PDB file of C-alpha atoms and ligand atoms in Angstrom:
ATOM      1  CA  UNK A   1    -138.203 125.843  53.287  1.00 72.00           C
ATOM      2  CA  UNK A   2    -137.817 127.598  49.912  1.00 75.00           C
ATOM      3  CA  UNK A   3    -140.757 127.497  47.509  1.00 95.00           C
ATOM      4  CA  UNK A   4    -140.539 124.894  44.759  1.00 95.00           C
ATOM      5  CA  UNK A   5    -139.977 127.648  42.200  1.00 96.00           C
ATOM      6  CA  UNK A   6    -137.057 129.124  44.173  1.00 96.00           C
ATOM      7  CA  UNK A   7    -135.641 125.643  44.736  1.00 96.00           C
ATOM      8  CA  UNK A   8    -135.716 124.991  40.969  1.00 97.00           C
ATOM      9  CA  UNK A   9    -134.272 128.380  40.095  1.00 97.00           C
ATOM     10  CA  UNK A  10    -131.369 128.046  42.551  1.00 96.00           C
ATOM     11  CA  UNK A  11    -130.846 124.500  41.292  1.00 97.00           C
ATOM     12  CA  UNK A  12    -130.610 125.585  37.648  1.00 98.00           C
ATOM     13  CA  UNK A  13    -128.186 128.373  38.483  1.00 97.00           C
ATOM     14  CA  UNK A  14    -125.982 125.697  40.017  1.00 96.00           C
ATOM     15  CA  UNK A  15    -126.526 123.074  37.266  1.00 97.00           C
ATOM     16  CA  UNK A  16    -126.139 125.408  34.272  1.00 97.00           C
ATOM     17  CA  UNK A  17    -122.418 124.826  33.755  1.00 96.00           C
ATOM     18  CA  UNK A  18    -122.830 121.016  33.870  1.00 96.00           C
ATOM     19  CA  UNK A  19    -126.167 120.606  32.111  1.00 97.00           C
ATOM     20  CA  UNK A  20    -124.927 120.736  28.516  1.00 97.00           C
ATOM     21  CA  UNK A  21    -122.309 118.029  29.012  1.00 95.00           C
ATOM     22  CA  UNK A  22    -124.689 115.988  31.153  1.00 95.00           C
ATOM     23  CA  UNK A  23    -127.866 116.009  29.069  1.00 97.00           C
ATOM     24  CA  UNK A  24    -127.349 118.173  25.975  1.00 97.00           C
ATOM     25  CA  UNK A  25    -126.600 115.324  23.566  1.00 96.00           C
ATOM     26  CA  UNK A  26    -129.882 113.771  24.633  1.00 97.00           C
ATOM     27  CA  UNK A  27    -132.300 116.701  24.847  1.00 98.00           C
ATOM     28  CA  UNK A  28    -131.077 118.234  21.574  1.00 98.00           C
ATOM     29  CA  UNK A  29    -132.294 115.093  19.741  1.00 98.00           C
ATOM     30  CA  UNK A  30    -135.851 116.463  19.798  1.00 98.00           C
ATOM     31  CA  UNK A  31    -134.971 119.681  17.963  1.00 98.00           C
ATOM     32  CA  UNK A  32    -136.220 118.696  14.516  1.00 98.00           C
ATOM     33  CA  UNK A  33    -139.427 116.900  15.638  1.00 98.00           C
ATOM     34  CA  UNK A  34    -140.456 119.731  17.995  1.00 98.00           C
ATOM     35  CA  UNK A  35    -139.812 122.339  15.282  1.00 98.00           C
ATOM     36  CA  UNK A  36    -141.708 120.259  12.708  1.00 98.00           C
ATOM     37  CA  UNK A  37    -144.614 120.096  15.172  1.00 98.00           C
ATOM     38  CA  UNK A  38    -144.921 123.908  15.128  1.00 98.00           C
ATOM     39  CA  UNK A  39    -144.260 124.198  11.368  1.00 98.00           C
ATOM     40  CA  UNK A  40    -141.081 126.217  11.960  1.00 98.00           C
ATOM     41  CA  UNK A  41    -140.009 127.756   8.651  1.00 98.00           C
ATOM     42  CA  UNK A  42    -138.155 130.844   7.428  1.00 98.00           C
ATOM     43  CA  UNK A  43    -139.705 133.893   9.088  1.00 98.00           C
ATOM     44  CA  UNK A  44    -141.753 131.989  11.708  1.00 98.00           C
ATOM     45  CA  UNK A  45    -141.624 133.890  14.979  1.00 98.00           C
ATOM     46  CA  UNK A  46    -140.812 131.364  17.734  1.00 98.00           C
ATOM     47  CA  UNK A  47    -140.268 131.537  21.478  1.00 98.00           C
ATOM     48  CA  UNK A  48    -138.137 128.731  22.961  1.00 99.00           C
ATOM     49  CA  UNK A  49    -139.353 128.759  26.575  1.00 99.00           C
ATOM     50  CA  UNK A  50    -137.072 127.259  29.272  1.00 98.00           C
ATOM     51  CA  UNK A  51    -134.442 127.251  26.553  1.00 98.00           C
ATOM     52  CA  UNK A  52    -131.490 126.178  28.732  1.00 98.00           C
ATOM     53  CA  UNK A  53    -128.319 126.254  26.591  1.00 98.00           C
ATOM     54  CA  UNK A  54    -130.433 127.057  23.524  1.00 98.00           C
ATOM     55  CA  UNK A  55    -130.430 123.891  21.403  1.00 98.00           C
ATOM     56  CA  UNK A  56    -133.950 124.344  20.056  1.00 98.00           C
ATOM     57  CA  UNK A  57    -133.472 128.081  19.512  1.00 98.00           C
ATOM     58  CA  UNK A  58    -130.315 127.372  17.495  1.00 98.00           C
ATOM     59  CA  UNK A  59    -132.056 124.738  15.365  1.00 98.00           C
ATOM     60  CA  UNK A  60    -134.968 127.132  14.762  1.00 98.00           C
ATOM     61  CA  UNK A  61    -132.562 129.877  13.677  1.00 98.00           C
ATOM     62  CA  UNK A  62    -130.888 127.391  11.312  1.00 98.00           C
ATOM     63  CA  UNK A  63    -134.315 126.994   9.638  1.00 98.00           C
ATOM     64  CA  UNK A  64    -134.521 130.749   9.171  1.00 98.00           C
ATOM     65  CA  UNK A  65    -137.069 131.274  11.942  1.00 98.00           C
ATOM     66  CA  UNK A  66    -136.966 134.429  14.054  1.00 98.00           C
ATOM     67  CA  UNK A  67    -136.399 133.031  17.532  1.00 98.00           C
ATOM     68  CA  UNK A  68    -136.074 134.257  21.110  1.00 98.00           C
ATOM     69  CA  UNK A  69    -134.839 131.899  23.831  1.00 98.00           C
ATOM     70  CA  UNK A  70    -136.233 132.554  27.307  1.00 98.00           C
ATOM     71  CA  UNK A  71    -135.096 131.051  30.611  1.00 98.00           C
ATOM     72  CA  UNK A  72    -135.432 132.103  34.260  1.00 98.00           C
ATOM     73  CA  UNK A  73    -131.859 131.131  35.088  1.00 98.00           C
ATOM     74  CA  UNK A  74    -129.330 133.893  34.434  1.00 98.00           C
ATOM     75  CA  UNK A  75    -126.569 131.264  34.296  1.00 98.00           C
ATOM     76  CA  UNK A  76    -128.459 129.326  31.606  1.00 98.00           C
ATOM     77  CA  UNK A  77    -129.071 132.497  29.605  1.00 98.00           C
ATOM     78  CA  UNK A  78    -125.337 133.300  29.840  1.00 98.00           C
ATOM     79  CA  UNK A  79    -124.541 129.753  28.694  1.00 98.00           C
ATOM     80  CA  UNK A  80    -126.913 130.065  25.727  1.00 98.00           C
ATOM     81  CA  UNK A  81    -125.440 133.452  24.732  1.00 98.00           C
ATOM     82  CA  UNK A  82    -121.915 132.006  24.960  1.00 98.00           C
ATOM     83  CA  UNK A  83    -122.862 129.146  22.617  1.00 98.00           C
ATOM     84  CA  UNK A  84    -124.945 131.152  20.122  1.00 97.00           C
ATOM     85  CA  UNK A  85    -123.797 134.791  20.314  1.00 98.00           C
ATOM     86  CA  UNK A  86    -125.774 135.832  17.239  1.00 98.00           C
ATOM     87  CA  UNK A  87    -129.127 134.719  18.722  1.00 98.00           C
ATOM     88  CA  UNK A  88    -131.481 136.479  21.141  1.00 98.00           C
ATOM     89  CA  UNK A  89    -131.797 135.077  24.660  1.00 98.00           C
ATOM     90  CA  UNK A  90    -133.446 136.767  27.608  1.00 98.00           C
ATOM     91  CA  UNK A  91    -134.310 136.079  31.198  1.00 98.00           C
ATOM     92  CA  UNK A  92    -137.962 135.479  31.874  1.00 98.00           C
ATOM     93  CA  UNK A  93    -140.494 133.214  33.484  1.00 97.00           C
ATOM     94  CA  UNK A  94    -142.456 130.525  31.637  1.00 98.00           C
ATOM     95  CA  UNK A  95    -145.346 131.291  33.986  1.00 97.00           C
ATOM     96  CA  UNK A  96    -145.465 135.008  33.065  1.00 98.00           C
ATOM     97  CA  UNK A  97    -144.279 135.307  29.461  1.00 98.00           C
ATOM     98  CA  UNK A  98    -142.998 138.804  28.630  1.00 98.00           C
ATOM     99  CA  UNK A  99    -144.882 139.001  25.305  1.00 98.00           C
ATOM    100  CA  UNK A 100    -148.070 140.648  24.084  1.00 98.00           C
ATOM    101  CA  UNK A 101    -151.279 138.610  23.708  1.00 98.00           C
ATOM    102  CA  UNK A 102    -151.826 136.957  20.298  1.00 98.00           C
ATOM    103  CA  UNK A 103    -148.426 138.106  19.029  1.00 98.00           C
ATOM    104  CA  UNK A 104    -146.359 134.936  18.423  1.00 98.00           C
ATOM    105  CA  UNK A 105    -146.488 132.278  15.667  1.00 98.00           C
ATOM    106  CA  UNK A 106    -145.105 129.375  17.689  1.00 98.00           C
ATOM    107  CA  UNK A 107    -144.056 128.502  21.243  1.00 99.00           C
ATOM    108  CA  UNK A 108    -141.958 125.459  22.162  1.00 99.00           C
ATOM    109  CA  UNK A 109    -140.767 124.080  25.487  1.00 98.00           C
ATOM    110  CA  UNK A 110    -138.260 121.229  25.411  1.00 98.00           C
ATOM    111  CA  UNK A 111    -138.129 119.314  28.719  1.00 98.00           C
ATOM    112  CA  UNK A 112    -139.184 122.409  30.661  1.00 98.00           C
ATOM    113  CA  UNK A 113    -142.757 121.695  31.750  1.00 97.00           C
ATOM    114  CA  UNK A 114    -141.757 118.992  34.222  1.00 95.00           C
ATOM    115  CA  UNK A 115    -139.646 121.508  36.167  1.00 96.00           C
ATOM    116  CA  UNK A 116    -142.312 124.149  36.693  1.00 97.00           C
ATOM    117  CA  UNK A 117    -144.117 124.951  39.924  1.00 96.00           C
ATOM    118  CA  UNK A 118    -147.276 125.842  37.972  1.00 97.00           C
ATOM    119  CA  UNK A 119    -147.236 124.037  34.620  1.00 97.00           C
ATOM    120  CA  UNK A 120    -150.911 124.796  33.933  1.00 97.00           C
ATOM    121  CA  UNK A 121    -150.125 128.517  34.194  1.00 97.00           C
ATOM    122  CA  UNK A 122    -147.250 128.114  31.718  1.00 98.00           C
ATOM    123  CA  UNK A 123    -149.548 126.329  29.250  1.00 98.00           C
ATOM    124  CA  UNK A 124    -152.142 129.086  29.608  1.00 98.00           C
ATOM    125  CA  UNK A 125    -149.404 131.678  29.053  1.00 98.00           C
ATOM    126  CA  UNK A 126    -148.334 129.979  25.822  1.00 98.00           C
ATOM    127  CA  UNK A 127    -151.985 130.054  24.704  1.00 98.00           C
ATOM    128  CA  UNK A 128    -152.260 133.759  25.592  1.00 98.00           C
ATOM    129  CA  UNK A 129    -149.227 134.901  23.586  1.00 98.00           C
ATOM    130  CA  UNK A 130    -149.931 132.750  20.503  1.00 98.00           C
ATOM    131  CA  UNK A 131    -151.722 134.337  17.585  1.00 98.00           C
ATOM    132  CA  UNK A 132    -154.919 132.568  16.476  1.00 98.00           C
ATOM    133  CA  UNK A 133    -153.760 129.533  14.485  1.00 98.00           C
ATOM    134  CA  UNK A 134    -150.338 129.625  16.180  1.00 98.00           C
ATOM    135  CA  UNK A 135    -148.812 126.340  17.273  1.00 98.00           C
ATOM    136  CA  UNK A 136    -147.472 125.060  20.585  1.00 98.00           C
ATOM    137  CA  UNK A 137    -145.300 121.999  21.274  1.00 99.00           C
ATOM    138  CA  UNK A 138    -143.568 120.585  24.308  1.00 98.00           C
ATOM    139  CA  UNK A 139    -141.586 117.498  25.229  1.00 98.00           C
ATOM    140  CA  UNK A 140    -141.330 115.641  28.523  1.00 98.00           C
ATOM    141  CA  UNK A 141    -139.779 112.314  29.455  1.00 97.00           C
ATOM    142  CA  UNK A 142    -141.736 109.092  29.132  1.00 97.00           C
ATOM    143  CA  UNK A 143    -142.466 107.254  32.403  1.00 93.00           C
ATOM    144  CA  UNK A 144    -139.410 106.092  34.410  1.00 88.00           C
ATOM    145  CA  UNK A 145    -140.081 102.401  33.677  1.00 91.00           C
ATOM    146  CA  UNK A 146    -139.183 103.317  30.075  1.00 94.00           C
ATOM    147  CA  UNK A 147    -136.571 106.087  30.473  1.00 97.00           C
ATOM    148  CA  UNK A 148    -133.948 103.724  31.770  1.00 96.00           C
ATOM    149  CA  UNK A 149    -131.424 106.359  32.957  1.00 96.00           C
ATOM    150  CA  UNK A 150    -134.009 107.806  35.356  1.00 95.00           C
ATOM    151  CA  UNK A 151    -135.493 104.435  36.278  1.00 95.00           C
ATOM    152  CA  UNK A 152    -132.154 102.898  37.267  1.00 96.00           C
ATOM    153  CA  UNK A 153    -131.213 105.923  39.386  1.00 97.00           C
ATOM    154  CA  UNK A 154    -134.554 106.061  41.216  1.00 95.00           C
ATOM    155  CA  UNK A 155    -134.393 102.303  41.878  1.00 96.00           C
ATOM    156  CA  UNK A 156    -130.824 102.563  43.202  1.00 98.00           C
ATOM    157  CA  UNK A 157    -131.851 105.399  45.568  1.00 98.00           C
ATOM    158  CA  UNK A 158    -134.736 103.263  46.845  1.00 97.00           C
ATOM    159  CA  UNK A 159    -132.541 100.230  47.341  1.00 98.00           C
ATOM    160  CA  UNK A 160    -129.370 101.760  48.778  1.00 98.00           C
ATOM    161  CA  UNK A 161    -130.292 105.234  50.027  1.00 98.00           C
ATOM    162  CA  UNK A 162    -133.056 107.432  51.374  1.00 96.00           C
ATOM    163  CA  UNK A 163    -135.676 108.528  48.861  1.00 94.00           C
ATOM    164  CA  UNK A 164    -137.624 110.541  51.472  1.00 94.00           C
ATOM    165  CA  UNK A 165    -135.366 113.571  51.487  1.00 95.00           C
ATOM    166  CA  UNK A 166    -137.337 116.688  52.473  1.00 94.00           C
ATOM    167  CA  UNK A 167    -137.579 118.915  49.395  1.00 93.00           C
ATOM    168  CA  UNK A 168    -140.037 121.691  48.539  1.00 95.00           C
ATOM    169  CA  UNK A 169    -143.073 119.926  47.176  1.00 93.00           C
ATOM    170  CA  UNK A 170    -143.537 120.237  43.424  1.00 94.00           C
ATOM    171  CA  UNK A 171    -145.859 118.790  40.818  1.00 95.00           C
ATOM    172  CA  UNK A 172    -145.261 115.158  39.798  1.00 94.00           C
ATOM    173  CA  UNK A 173    -142.225 114.974  37.477  1.00 92.00           C
ATOM    174  CA  UNK A 174    -143.948 112.490  35.149  1.00 94.00           C
ATOM    175  CA  UNK A 175    -147.450 114.079  35.084  1.00 97.00           C
ATOM    176  CA  UNK A 176    -147.353 114.925  31.364  1.00 97.00           C
ATOM    177  CA  UNK A 177    -145.879 111.553  30.394  1.00 97.00           C
ATOM    178  CA  UNK A 178    -149.516 110.430  30.610  1.00 97.00           C
ATOM    179  CA  UNK A 179    -151.239 111.025  27.266  1.00 97.00           C
ATOM    180  CA  UNK A 180    -154.732 111.227  28.750  1.00 97.00           C
ATOM    181  CA  UNK A 181    -153.626 113.858  31.281  1.00 98.00           C
ATOM    182  CA  UNK A 182    -151.787 115.866  28.608  1.00 98.00           C
ATOM    183  CA  UNK A 183    -154.675 115.776  26.158  1.00 98.00           C
ATOM    184  CA  UNK A 184    -157.295 116.812  28.699  1.00 98.00           C
ATOM    185  CA  UNK A 185    -155.098 119.598  30.130  1.00 98.00           C
ATOM    186  CA  UNK A 186    -154.401 121.098  26.687  1.00 98.00           C
ATOM    187  CA  UNK A 187    -158.053 120.781  25.631  1.00 98.00           C
ATOM    188  CA  UNK A 188    -159.255 122.492  28.834  1.00 98.00           C
ATOM    189  CA  UNK A 189    -157.065 125.517  28.006  1.00 98.00           C
ATOM    190  CA  UNK A 190    -158.649 125.728  24.552  1.00 98.00           C
ATOM    191  CA  UNK A 191    -155.971 124.144  22.365  1.00 98.00           C
ATOM    192  CA  UNK A 192    -157.162 122.128  19.374  1.00 98.00           C
ATOM    193  CA  UNK A 193    -155.543 119.706  16.906  1.00 98.00           C
ATOM    194  CA  UNK A 194    -153.807 117.980  19.825  1.00 98.00           C
ATOM    195  CA  UNK A 195    -151.260 115.350  18.782  1.00 98.00           C
ATOM    196  CA  UNK A 196    -149.149 113.257  21.109  1.00 98.00           C
ATOM    197  CA  UNK A 197    -146.341 110.980  19.976  1.00 98.00           C
ATOM    198  CA  UNK A 198    -143.376 109.186  21.440  1.00 98.00           C
ATOM    199  CA  UNK A 199    -139.837 109.984  20.300  1.00 98.00           C
ATOM    200  CA  UNK A 200    -137.351 107.090  20.695  1.00 98.00           C
ATOM    201  CA  UNK A 201    -134.370 109.043  22.084  1.00 98.00           C
ATOM    202  CA  UNK A 202    -131.195 107.168  22.985  1.00 98.00           C
ATOM    203  CA  UNK A 203    -128.669 108.398  25.561  1.00 98.00           C
ATOM    204  CA  UNK A 204    -125.221 107.471  24.226  1.00 97.00           C
ATOM    205  CA  UNK A 205    -122.473 107.720  26.834  1.00 97.00           C
ATOM    206  CA  UNK A 206    -118.801 106.835  26.548  1.00 96.00           C
ATOM    207  CA  UNK A 207    -118.346 105.628  30.127  1.00 96.00           C
ATOM    208  CA  UNK A 208    -120.584 103.965  32.715  1.00 94.00           C
ATOM    209  CA  UNK A 209    -119.825 106.839  35.146  1.00 95.00           C
ATOM    210  CA  UNK A 210    -121.399 109.438  32.918  1.00 96.00           C
ATOM    211  CA  UNK A 211    -125.028 108.644  33.775  1.00 97.00           C
ATOM    212  CA  UNK A 212    -124.531 108.903  37.540  1.00 97.00           C
ATOM    213  CA  UNK A 213    -122.416 112.064  37.142  1.00 97.00           C
ATOM    214  CA  UNK A 214    -125.193 113.608  35.056  1.00 97.00           C
ATOM    215  CA  UNK A 215    -127.773 112.740  37.721  1.00 97.00           C
ATOM    216  CA  UNK A 216    -125.568 114.233  40.465  1.00 97.00           C
ATOM    217  CA  UNK A 217    -124.767 117.527  38.749  1.00 96.00           C
ATOM    218  CA  UNK A 218    -126.844 118.129  35.630  1.00 96.00           C
ATOM    219  CA  UNK A 219    -130.359 118.541  37.039  1.00 95.00           C
ATOM    220  CA  UNK A 220    -132.228 119.724  40.115  1.00 96.00           C
ATOM    221  CA  UNK A 221    -134.632 117.375  41.929  1.00 95.00           C
ATOM    222  CA  UNK A 222    -132.719 114.081  41.629  1.00 95.00           C
ATOM    223  CA  UNK A 223    -129.414 115.917  42.195  1.00 97.00           C
ATOM    224  CA  UNK A 224    -130.782 117.356  45.472  1.00 97.00           C
ATOM    225  CA  UNK A 225    -131.890 113.894  46.619  1.00 97.00           C
ATOM    226  CA  UNK A 226    -128.437 112.510  45.805  1.00 97.00           C
ATOM    227  CA  UNK A 227    -126.623 115.349  47.611  1.00 97.00           C
ATOM    228  CA  UNK A 228    -128.608 114.556  50.756  1.00 97.00           C
ATOM    229  CA  UNK A 229    -127.418 110.913  50.939  1.00 97.00           C
ATOM    230  CA  UNK A 230    -124.730 109.726  53.355  1.00 98.00           C
ATOM    231  CA  UNK A 231    -121.321 109.166  51.687  1.00 98.00           C
ATOM    232  CA  UNK A 232    -121.770 105.387  52.049  1.00 98.00           C
ATOM    233  CA  UNK A 233    -125.239 105.409  50.505  1.00 98.00           C
ATOM    234  CA  UNK A 234    -124.118 107.698  47.681  1.00 98.00           C
ATOM    235  CA  UNK A 235    -121.259 105.392  46.852  1.00 98.00           C
ATOM    236  CA  UNK A 236    -123.573 102.333  46.846  1.00 98.00           C
ATOM    237  CA  UNK A 237    -126.112 104.166  44.633  1.00 98.00           C
ATOM    238  CA  UNK A 238    -123.353 105.178  42.207  1.00 98.00           C
ATOM    239  CA  UNK A 239    -122.046 101.609  42.017  1.00 98.00           C
ATOM    240  CA  UNK A 240    -125.560 100.267  41.376  1.00 98.00           C
ATOM    241  CA  UNK A 241    -126.182 102.779  38.577  1.00 98.00           C
ATOM    242  CA  UNK A 242    -122.834 101.953  36.952  1.00 97.00           C
ATOM    243  CA  UNK A 243    -123.595  98.209  37.089  1.00 97.00           C
ATOM    244  CA  UNK A 244    -126.932  98.785  35.381  1.00 97.00           C
ATOM    245  CA  UNK A 245    -125.444 101.059  32.698  1.00 98.00           C
ATOM    246  CA  UNK A 246    -122.983  98.271  31.869  1.00 97.00           C
ATOM    247  CA  UNK A 247    -125.962  96.188  30.749  1.00 97.00           C
ATOM    248  CA  UNK A 248    -126.460  98.635  27.856  1.00 98.00           C
ATOM    249  CA  UNK A 249    -122.973  98.281  26.290  1.00 97.00           C
ATOM    250  CA  UNK A 250    -123.008  99.105  22.590  1.00 96.00           C
ATOM    251  CA  UNK A 251    -120.109  99.748  20.193  1.00 92.00           C
ATOM    252  CA  UNK A 252    -117.443 100.629  22.776  1.00 94.00           C
ATOM    253  CA  UNK A 253    -119.836 102.834  24.802  1.00 97.00           C
ATOM    254  CA  UNK A 254    -123.358 102.530  26.200  1.00 98.00           C
ATOM    255  CA  UNK A 255    -126.774 103.299  24.682  1.00 98.00           C
ATOM    256  CA  UNK A 256    -129.738 103.799  27.039  1.00 97.00           C
ATOM    257  CA  UNK A 257    -133.306 104.072  25.750  1.00 97.00           C
ATOM    258  CA  UNK A 258    -134.754 107.409  26.943  1.00 98.00           C
ATOM    259  CA  UNK A 259    -138.053 107.889  25.097  1.00 98.00           C
ATOM    260  CA  UNK A 260    -139.678 111.313  25.170  1.00 98.00           C
ATOM    261  CA  UNK A 261    -143.301 112.363  24.730  1.00 98.00           C
ATOM    262  CA  UNK A 262    -143.927 115.151  22.207  1.00 98.00           C
ATOM    263  CA  UNK A 263    -147.251 116.970  22.478  1.00 98.00           C
ATOM    264  CA  UNK A 264    -148.336 119.582  19.964  1.00 98.00           C
ATOM    265  CA  UNK A 265    -151.471 121.612  19.378  1.00 98.00           C
ATOM    266  CA  UNK A 266    -152.933 124.779  17.872  1.00 98.00           C
ATOM    267  CA  UNK A 267    -154.608 127.881  19.242  1.00 98.00           C
ATOM    268  CA  UNK A 268    -158.048 128.036  17.661  1.00 90.00           C
TER     269      UNK A 268
HETATM  270  C1  SAM B 301    -134.116 120.376  31.637  1.00 85.18           C
HETATM  271  S1  SAM B 301    -133.656 122.006  31.241  1.00 85.18           S
HETATM  272  C2  SAM B 301    -134.139 122.045  29.519  1.00 85.18           C
HETATM  273  C3  SAM B 301    -133.274 122.985  28.719  1.00 85.18           C
HETATM  274  C4  SAM B 301    -133.449 122.945  27.220  1.00 85.18           C
HETATM  275  N1  SAM B 301    -134.796 123.343  26.838  1.00 85.18           N
HETATM  276  C5  SAM B 301    -133.114 121.603  26.641  1.00 85.18           C
HETATM  277  O1  SAM B 301    -133.941 121.076  25.929  1.00 85.18           O
HETATM  278  O2  SAM B 301    -132.039 121.080  26.891  1.00 85.18           O
HETATM  279  C6  SAM B 301    -134.930 122.935  32.022  1.00 85.18           C
HETATM  280  C7  SAM B 301    -134.761 124.422  31.870  1.00 85.18           C
HETATM  281  O3  SAM B 301    -135.951 125.042  32.323  1.00 85.18           O
HETATM  282  C8  SAM B 301    -135.610 126.267  32.932  1.00 85.18           C
HETATM  283  N2  SAM B 301    -136.750 126.659  33.759  1.00 85.18           N
HETATM  284  C9  SAM B 301    -137.274 125.996  34.809  1.00 85.18           C
HETATM  285  N3  SAM B 301    -138.317 126.667  35.310  1.00 85.18           N
HETATM  286  C10 SAM B 301    -138.474 127.798  34.548  1.00 85.18           C
HETATM  287  C11 SAM B 301    -139.397 128.869  34.561  1.00 85.18           C
HETATM  288  N4  SAM B 301    -140.374 128.965  35.473  1.00 85.18           N
HETATM  289  N5  SAM B 301    -139.275 129.820  33.615  1.00 85.18           N
HETATM  290  C12 SAM B 301    -138.280 129.769  32.686  1.00 85.18           C
HETATM  291  N6  SAM B 301    -137.370 128.778  32.642  1.00 85.18           N
HETATM  292  C13 SAM B 301    -137.478 127.786  33.555  1.00 85.18           C
HETATM  293  C14 SAM B 301    -134.340 125.934  33.683  1.00 85.18           C
HETATM  294  O4  SAM B 301    -133.598 127.079  34.038  1.00 85.18           O
HETATM  295  C15 SAM B 301    -133.618 125.027  32.679  1.00 85.18           C
HETATM  296  O5  SAM B 301    -132.784 125.774  31.834  1.00 85.18           O
END
């Protein structure tokens, strides 16, 4: 079986063309809070790690920051360059950042940490490349009981399908949703001024199909579990997700609470 890292990388190459439509309107909602958390201002040198289509990089550039977006998926980097041709995007690994020690003002990672094989290594890498006093911030999803789009999909898989699909084993998806775990991990690396807050994101979709489609095509781990279901189970899971989305009707569409956790800290 492929390593978890290879599984994720292959998965993102496949998901890159769907990801923006699937999740972009949701994940881009954290752009201003995550940039505020690292004091992004004109001239700040920022790395947007696991940048995907480049939403945070683009918002940083709009503030006048000097930003590089980095992602290990060539398809994601191509997608980011297509959207923001004037900005700098490059291929690279969050777990081995291609930057000199103590050289960067700010590092951000928006919904990237939960996809990494070795998140502790990525946090240590951010610490290494930051200059003393530089700031780091990341977001992850709140626990699935609260992020209703994930919760309803995982419940539907349990009820109508097979959740024990053999996949390369990776770290727990919701590890850093836990404030105590996040705080102690950042402190152990040497970060100070650790702040953790919840961001009340809302996933607005026009049709009840959109959530299940996003889960099938826009990500990696859940999409792989869904692809492994029998056609009958997949259809029952899809119907169950659609029924649940209909409970969140708002203004002609649907609005699902999807809170995120924003953690920020300083080097030294
Ligand atoms: C959920 S997407 C987040 C994209 C974007 N930051 C956003 O907020 O929408 C996760 C991204 O992490 C990237 N990624 C996963 N593991 C990585 C790694 N080890 N190094 C660099 N990028 C990675 C994926 O290619 C994907 O683009």
